[in-house]
Each structure stands twice: as C-alpha cells, then as structure tokens.
C-alpha cells in the first residue's frame, strides 16, 4: 500500500479517504469545549469545505493546558488518527500532537465571536468576514462560477483577451468614469479613466481571432446606492465574429446552464448552507436556469403588457421608456414568474454601437433579466456598417476622432459580429439569494466607501 508522506497536508473536504490513518491537518478553531474529565473537543475548519472536523484532545497531549485556553480563531497544526464515530456517523481526529500556530492575544477584542453577526457589521470587517461560514460558502461558489465560465469558453475554443483597465475611451458613450489623476494629468498626456467595459477592445480581437472573451474588473462612477450596483465589479464579456442575435441568446443560455449545473454539483454543501441562511428551502431558481426556462419576448410586447397593468404608481408607460426595476420585478416575479430575454429595444435608449434593425427604430439587442435580481446580461449585434456607426456617434454627441481606431474596424474588412456582458456578482446573488451585492464580492467598493 502507498505510504502517506508525513509532509502531506490533508484537507477536510477529502478526509474520508484516510480513515484509520494518521494524518496532519492545519486550520482554525471554530468552537471549543472542554469536558470536566479532561478531554477537549475542538472543531477545526480549513476552508476546503463548509464542514468542520472535530479534534479530540486528551490530557496526555503535552501542551494540553495551553490548548484548553484557546479560543475561536486560533490556528493549529494537528497530527492524529482519523476515525469514524460510530454513533454520530461523522469523522473525528484523535490528536497525537498539536502545535499552536497562531494565538489570539486578546479574545475579548477579537471582532468575530462565535455568535451571530449581521451582514452589515461583517461588511465593516471585510478582512475578517472570510472566516465566517457564509462567506466561505459564497467564496467557493464564486470561485466555481468563474472557473467554469473559463472552462466552458475554453472548451468551445474561445481565446482569453486581457482587455485594458486604463483607457481614454468611453465604451458606453456616456458612462460616469473614474478619472486617473497623477501629476495633473501629464502622465498619459490625455484624460484617462478606469474602464467601464472592455467591449470595444474585444471587438478589435474578434475581428481577427473570431471568438474572444475576458473576465475582468469594471469600474463605474455612478452614484447609484442600490443593492445591485457596485463601483467596482467583475464582468464576463464575449465577442464573436459572424454571430447574430439568436446565436448570442443560445450561447448565453448554454453558459448559464453549464455553470449552474457545475455549481449544484461541486458546491452542494455550500448551497445547502445558504438554503438555511437565506431561508429559500428549494433550488427551483437554480434548476430553472439549468433547464433554460426563459421567455423570449420583444420590447414592444413588454410595453403592451405593462400598459395593461393598472397597479403601477406611474402609468406613463409608452414605447420608448426604460424598463425600470419596478417593471422588471413585476414581469419576472408576478407576470411571467421566470427569467426573460427581452429583444429589440428602441435605439434611443441603447448605446451607439448597437446595430439598427430594418425598422430603423429598434436595435438588435437583448437584456436578460431574472427574478429578484434584474438585469444579468446585456448584449447586442454590433453596428458593422461605418455609415450607420458614424450616424450613431453623431447622434450621441460623441467625439468621432476619439473613436477612430474603433471605426477602423469597420473601414478595413468589416464583419457582422455580436457580444454580451454578464455581471458576475449579479449571478452570484441570484444563486445564493444574498440580498445585497456588497456581500458577494470580497472587498466591495461603493459610493463613500473604498476601504481595504
Ligand atoms: P443596470 O441597468 O443594472 O445598471 P447596465 O445596463 O448598466 O445595468 P451593462 O452596462 O449592460 O449594464 O453591463 C452588463 C452587465 O453588468 C449587467 O447586465 C449587469 O449584470 C452587470 N452590471 C452593470 N452595472 C453593474 C454594477 N454597477 N454593479 C454590478 N454589476 C453591474
Ligand atoms: Mg447601469
């Protein structure tokens, strides 16, 4: 039989394999209980999964008197025999040796006691909140989502393009951008900003390499203090040469379905924990996406539905308006009770780069909106005709010269192409049913808050 290397570090997630073997675990104390008969029970977590493992420490362990004084948060190295507790049917470690790695000097001052803390409180200690079960679960789900987005796209032969974070161009036309200032703007010799989207740069690569994507940080200086907007967030952006709207729709559904399936499989215990934490008791919302239950509908049909509804405060509903959060909620949670793929919005409420339809009123685009979240994906066919693009640039009062390199893509061998952007945090909110986007990103940034 293979001999276990003493240097190997075992992870709680796969510990079952090592029943009746001497193993080494390193991790942090979650709870501790000392019995009167001289046994200490310590629950350890190592971050590999939501579950802890219990360590049983008897008096004969040489630093026993120090160990019983330890508190939640201290870190340990434990060597011991892994056994199955026949009564409780779980695994535990009979300690042979324990090394205290990190102590907590003044436990009374340690902000994370084992008691319940509100999410608002935890946000203020974003550097310590990964130690809680809830943030462990969210972090593992986030990791699995991003990993599987890459995996799916790589399997389909997409190329990863690292689009720039610093730019002098406004992708969306009229975004609120964070300006980079250093030595009175002389550094770059022109006004430069943090990017609101890598789309235009991706288009440059799609117009040669065909299928490209990026998963990167996005910065928006909108003063929107909502539960679903961050000043810094992460987005998957995709651009594909020769694709039309229907193919973009199909791809969006397939990517989501694939990743949600993987998350259910690999994060089963994390999801189970979240079910209790957020009290949602079933995973229908996840299964709906796996089964691709969406309604595809045109913008004008949505307007007709909204017009007939009498319960809205503002009943000035007409063709041309934006679909506000109130309307999104009504449509996804009351009327259709599922995710929507809304197509062909009026050109006047969409950015300059979207392709105008034959009606000369709408653009070939989609917004995918989900119950409880709102928009998770925004995509479109890109305007590939230089004549039309220039009209849009003018109409939107953009500086044409600034967009010259983008216009070159239309001047030199232009091709039909399409793409979309998917908000990573919005997807995590949807899966986990966390109510505030600030709790699904490691260190949230929002108006009046840039700590950490
Ligand atoms: P919204 O109407 O919700 O502000 P948007 O129309 O500005 O969204 P896009 O510019 O199309 O969104 O961005 C693509 C995706 O990025 C959105 O579908 C959404 O999932 C996500 N997203 C947009 N803005 C934010 C933000 N401030 N914080 C987190 N995610 C965002
Ligand atoms: Mg926005």
GROMACS .gro file of N, CA and C in nm, residues 136-154 213-215 234-236 252-267 270-271 286 289-290 370 376-377 420 422-432 440-441:
model
  189
  136UNK      N    1  -1.739   3.184   0.351
  136UNK     CA    2  -1.670   3.068   0.297
  136UNK      C    3  -1.753   3.009   0.183
  137UNK      N    4  -1.883   2.991   0.208
  137UNK     CA    5  -1.972   2.932   0.108
  137UNK      C    6  -1.977   3.019  -0.018
  138UNK      N    7  -1.998   3.149  -0.001
  138UNK     CA    8  -2.008   3.240  -0.117
  138UNK      C    9  -1.877   3.240  -0.196
  139UNK      N   10  -1.766   3.239  -0.124
  139UNK     CA   11  -1.635   3.245  -0.191
  139UNK      C   12  -1.611   3.120  -0.276
  140UNK      N   13  -1.649   3.005  -0.223
  140UNK     CA   14  -1.629   2.881  -0.301
  140UNK      C   15  -1.722   2.878  -0.422
  141UNK      N   16  -1.843   2.932  -0.407
  141UNK     CA   17  -1.935   2.937  -0.521
  141UNK      C   18  -1.882   3.033  -0.628
  142UNK      N   19  -1.836   3.148  -0.583
  142UNK     CA   20  -1.780   3.247  -0.676
  142UNK      C   21  -1.663   3.186  -0.755
  143UNK      N   22  -1.574   3.119  -0.683
  143UNK     CA   23  -1.460   3.055  -0.747
  143UNK      C   24  -1.506   2.955  -0.853
  144UNK      N   25  -1.603   2.874  -0.817
  144UNK     CA   26  -1.650   2.770  -0.907
  144UNK      C   27  -1.720   2.829  -1.030
  145UNK      N   28  -1.791   2.939  -1.009
  145UNK     CA   29  -1.857   3.006  -1.121
  145UNK      C   30  -1.752   3.055  -1.221
  146UNK      N   31  -1.654   3.129  -1.171
  146UNK     CA   32  -1.555   3.188  -1.262
  146UNK      C   33  -1.472   3.080  -1.329
  147UNK      N   34  -1.435   2.979  -1.253
  147UNK     CA   35  -1.359   2.867  -1.311
  147UNK      C   36  -1.437   2.802  -1.425
  148UNK      N   37  -1.566   2.780  -1.403
  148UNK     CA   38  -1.643   2.710  -1.506
  148UNK      C   39  -1.681   2.797  -1.624
  149UNK      N   40  -1.688   2.928  -1.603
  149UNK     CA   41  -1.704   3.018  -1.719
  149UNK      C   42  -1.583   3.003  -1.810
  150UNK      N   43  -1.463   3.007  -1.747
  150UNK     CA   44  -1.341   2.987  -1.826
  150UNK      C   45  -1.344   2.850  -1.893
  151UNK      N   46  -1.380   2.749  -1.815
  151UNK     CA   47  -1.374   2.612  -1.866
  151UNK      C   48  -1.466   2.594  -1.987
  152UNK      N   49  -1.587   2.645  -1.974
  152UNK     CA   50  -1.683   2.631  -2.084
  152UNK      C   51  -1.629   2.700  -2.210
  153UNK      N   52  -1.584   2.823  -2.192
  153UNK     CA   53  -1.539   2.900  -2.308
  153UNK      C   54  -1.411   2.843  -2.368
  154UNK      N   55  -1.323   2.794  -2.283
  154UNK     CA   56  -1.201   2.733  -2.335
  154UNK      C   57  -1.233   2.606  -2.413
  213UNK      N   58  -1.300   3.646  -2.535
  213UNK     CA   59  -1.370   3.684  -2.412
  213UNK      C   60  -1.272   3.739  -2.310
  214UNK      N   61  -1.328   3.801  -2.207
  214UNK     CA   62  -1.248   3.839  -2.091
  214UNK      C   63  -1.334   3.834  -1.966
  215UNK      N   64  -1.271   3.801  -1.855
  215UNK     CA   65  -1.339   3.816  -1.726
  215UNK      C   66  -1.251   3.912  -1.648
  234UNK      N   67  -1.715   4.271  -1.144
  234UNK     CA   68  -1.648   4.184  -1.242
  234UNK      C   69  -1.746   4.142  -1.349
  235UNK      N   70  -1.695   4.136  -1.469
  235UNK     CA   71  -1.784   4.107  -1.580
  235UNK      C   72  -1.719   4.007  -1.675
  236UNK      N   73  -1.801   3.916  -1.725
  236UNK     CA   74  -1.758   3.832  -1.837
  236UNK      C   75  -1.804   3.904  -1.962
  252UNK      N   76  -2.573   3.241  -2.439
  252UNK     CA   77  -2.597   3.288  -2.301
  252UNK      C   78  -2.665   3.178  -2.219
  253UNK      N   79  -2.767   3.118  -2.277
  253UNK     CA   80  -2.842   3.015  -2.203
  253UNK      C   81  -2.754   2.895  -2.174
  254UNK      N   82  -2.673   2.857  -2.272
  254UNK     CA   83  -2.586   2.740  -2.253
  254UNK      C   84  -2.480   2.763  -2.146
  255UNK      N   85  -2.421   2.881  -2.148
  255UNK     CA   86  -2.317   2.911  -2.048
  255UNK      C   87  -2.376   2.907  -1.908
  256UNK      N   88  -2.491   2.973  -1.892
  256UNK     CA   89  -2.553   2.978  -1.759
  256UNK      C   90  -2.590   2.837  -1.714
  257UNK      N   91  -2.651   2.762  -1.803
  257UNK     CA   92  -2.695   2.627  -1.768
  257UNK      C   93  -2.575   2.541  -1.725
  258UNK      N   94  -2.468   2.549  -1.801
  258UNK     CA   95  -2.348   2.471  -1.772
  258UNK      C   96  -2.291   2.506  -1.634
  259UNK      N   97  -2.275   2.636  -1.609
  259UNK     CA   98  -2.213   2.678  -1.482
  259UNK      C   99  -2.303   2.646  -1.363
  260UNK      N  100  -2.433   2.665  -1.379
  260UNK     CA  101  -2.523   2.638  -1.267
  260UNK      C  102  -2.522   2.488  -1.232
  261UNK      N  103  -2.514   2.404  -1.334
  261UNK     CA  104  -2.506   2.260  -1.312
  261UNK      C  105  -2.381   2.226  -1.231
  262UNK      N  106  -2.270   2.286  -1.270
  262UNK     CA  107  -2.143   2.258  -1.202
  262UNK      C  108  -2.148   2.305  -1.057
  263UNK      N  109  -2.213   2.420  -1.037
  263UNK     CA  110  -2.220   2.473  -0.901
  263UNK      C  111  -2.305   2.382  -0.813
  264UNK      N  112  -2.416   2.336  -0.867
  264UNK     CA  113  -2.500   2.243  -0.789
  264UNK      C  114  -2.421   2.119  -0.750
  265UNK      N  115  -2.339   2.074  -0.842
  265UNK     CA  116  -2.263   1.951  -0.818
  265UNK      C  117  -2.148   1.975  -0.720
  266UNK      N  118  -2.068   2.077  -0.748
  266UNK     CA  119  -1.946   2.097  -0.670
  266UNK      C  120  -1.966   2.175  -0.541
  267UNK      N  121  -2.073   2.250  -0.533
  267UNK     CA  122  -2.095   2.333  -0.413
  267UNK      C  123  -2.222   2.290  -0.340
  270UNK      N  124  -2.238   2.393   0.018
  270UNK     CA  125  -2.244   2.539   0.033
  270UNK      C  126  -2.386   2.588   0.004
  271UNK      N  127  -2.446   2.533  -0.102
  271UNK     CA  128  -2.584   2.571  -0.138
  271UNK      C  129  -2.678   2.530  -0.024
  286UNK      N  130  -3.244   2.777  -0.935
  286UNK     CA  131  -3.122   2.727  -1.000
  286UNK      C  132  -3.162   2.628  -1.110
  289UNK      N  133  -3.271   2.771  -1.444
  289UNK     CA  134  -3.164   2.816  -1.535
  289UNK      C  135  -3.098   2.695  -1.600
  290UNK      N  136  -3.080   2.590  -1.521
  290UNK     CA  137  -3.019   2.468  -1.578
  290UNK      C  138  -3.108   2.416  -1.691
  370UNK      N  139  -3.364   3.851  -1.455
  370UNK     CA  140  -3.403   3.737  -1.371
  370UNK      C  141  -3.482   3.786  -1.250
  376UNK      N  142  -2.900   4.070  -1.576
  376UNK     CA  143  -2.773   3.998  -1.554
  376UNK      C  144  -2.687   3.998  -1.680
  377UNK      N  145  -2.751   4.009  -1.796
  377UNK     CA  146  -2.677   4.010  -1.921
  377UNK      C  147  -2.730   4.119  -2.011
  420UNK      N  148  -2.182   4.002  -2.565
  420UNK     CA  149  -2.259   4.041  -2.446
  420UNK      C  150  -2.172   4.051  -2.322
  422UNK      N  151  -2.182   3.989  -1.895
  422UNK     CA  152  -2.255   3.920  -1.788
  422UNK      C  153  -2.195   3.962  -1.654
  423UNK      N  154  -2.279   4.012  -1.566
  423UNK     CA  155  -2.230   4.058  -1.435
  423UNK      C  156  -2.210   3.942  -1.341
  424UNK      N  157  -2.085   3.919  -1.301
  424UNK     CA  158  -2.052   3.803  -1.216
  424UNK      C  159  -2.126   3.811  -1.081
  425UNK      N  160  -2.124   3.929  -1.020
  425UNK     CA  161  -2.184   3.941  -0.887
  425UNK      C  162  -2.336   3.922  -0.892
  426UNK      N  163  -2.397   3.968  -1.000
  426UNK     CA  164  -2.544   3.951  -1.011
  426UNK      C  165  -2.578   3.802  -1.018
  427UNK      N  166  -2.495   3.725  -1.089
  427UNK     CA  167  -2.520   3.581  -1.098
  427UNK      C  168  -2.505   3.516  -0.959
  428UNK      N  169  -2.404   3.559  -0.887
  428UNK     CA  170  -2.382   3.500  -0.754
  428UNK      C  171  -2.500   3.536  -0.662
  429UNK      N  172  -2.548   3.659  -0.674
  429UNK     CA  173  -2.666   3.698  -0.595
  429UNK      C  174  -2.784   3.607  -0.627
  430UNK      N  175  -2.801   3.581  -0.755
  430UNK     CA  176  -2.916   3.500  -0.796
  430UNK      C  177  -2.906   3.359  -0.738
  431UNK      N  178  -2.788   3.301  -0.748
  431UNK     CA  179  -2.771   3.163  -0.699
  431UNK      C  180  -2.787   3.155  -0.548
  432UNK      N  181  -2.722   3.249  -0.479
  432UNK     CA  182  -2.714   3.240  -0.333
  432UNK      C  183  -2.833   3.305  -0.262
  440UNK      N  184  -2.134   3.973  -0.200
  440UNK     CA  185  -2.091   3.863  -0.287
  440UNK      C  186  -1.959   3.893  -0.359
  441UNK      N  187  -1.894   4.001  -0.319
  441UNK     CA  188  -1.761   4.035  -0.373
  441UNK      C  189  -1.669   4.049  -0.252
   0.00000   0.00000   0.00000
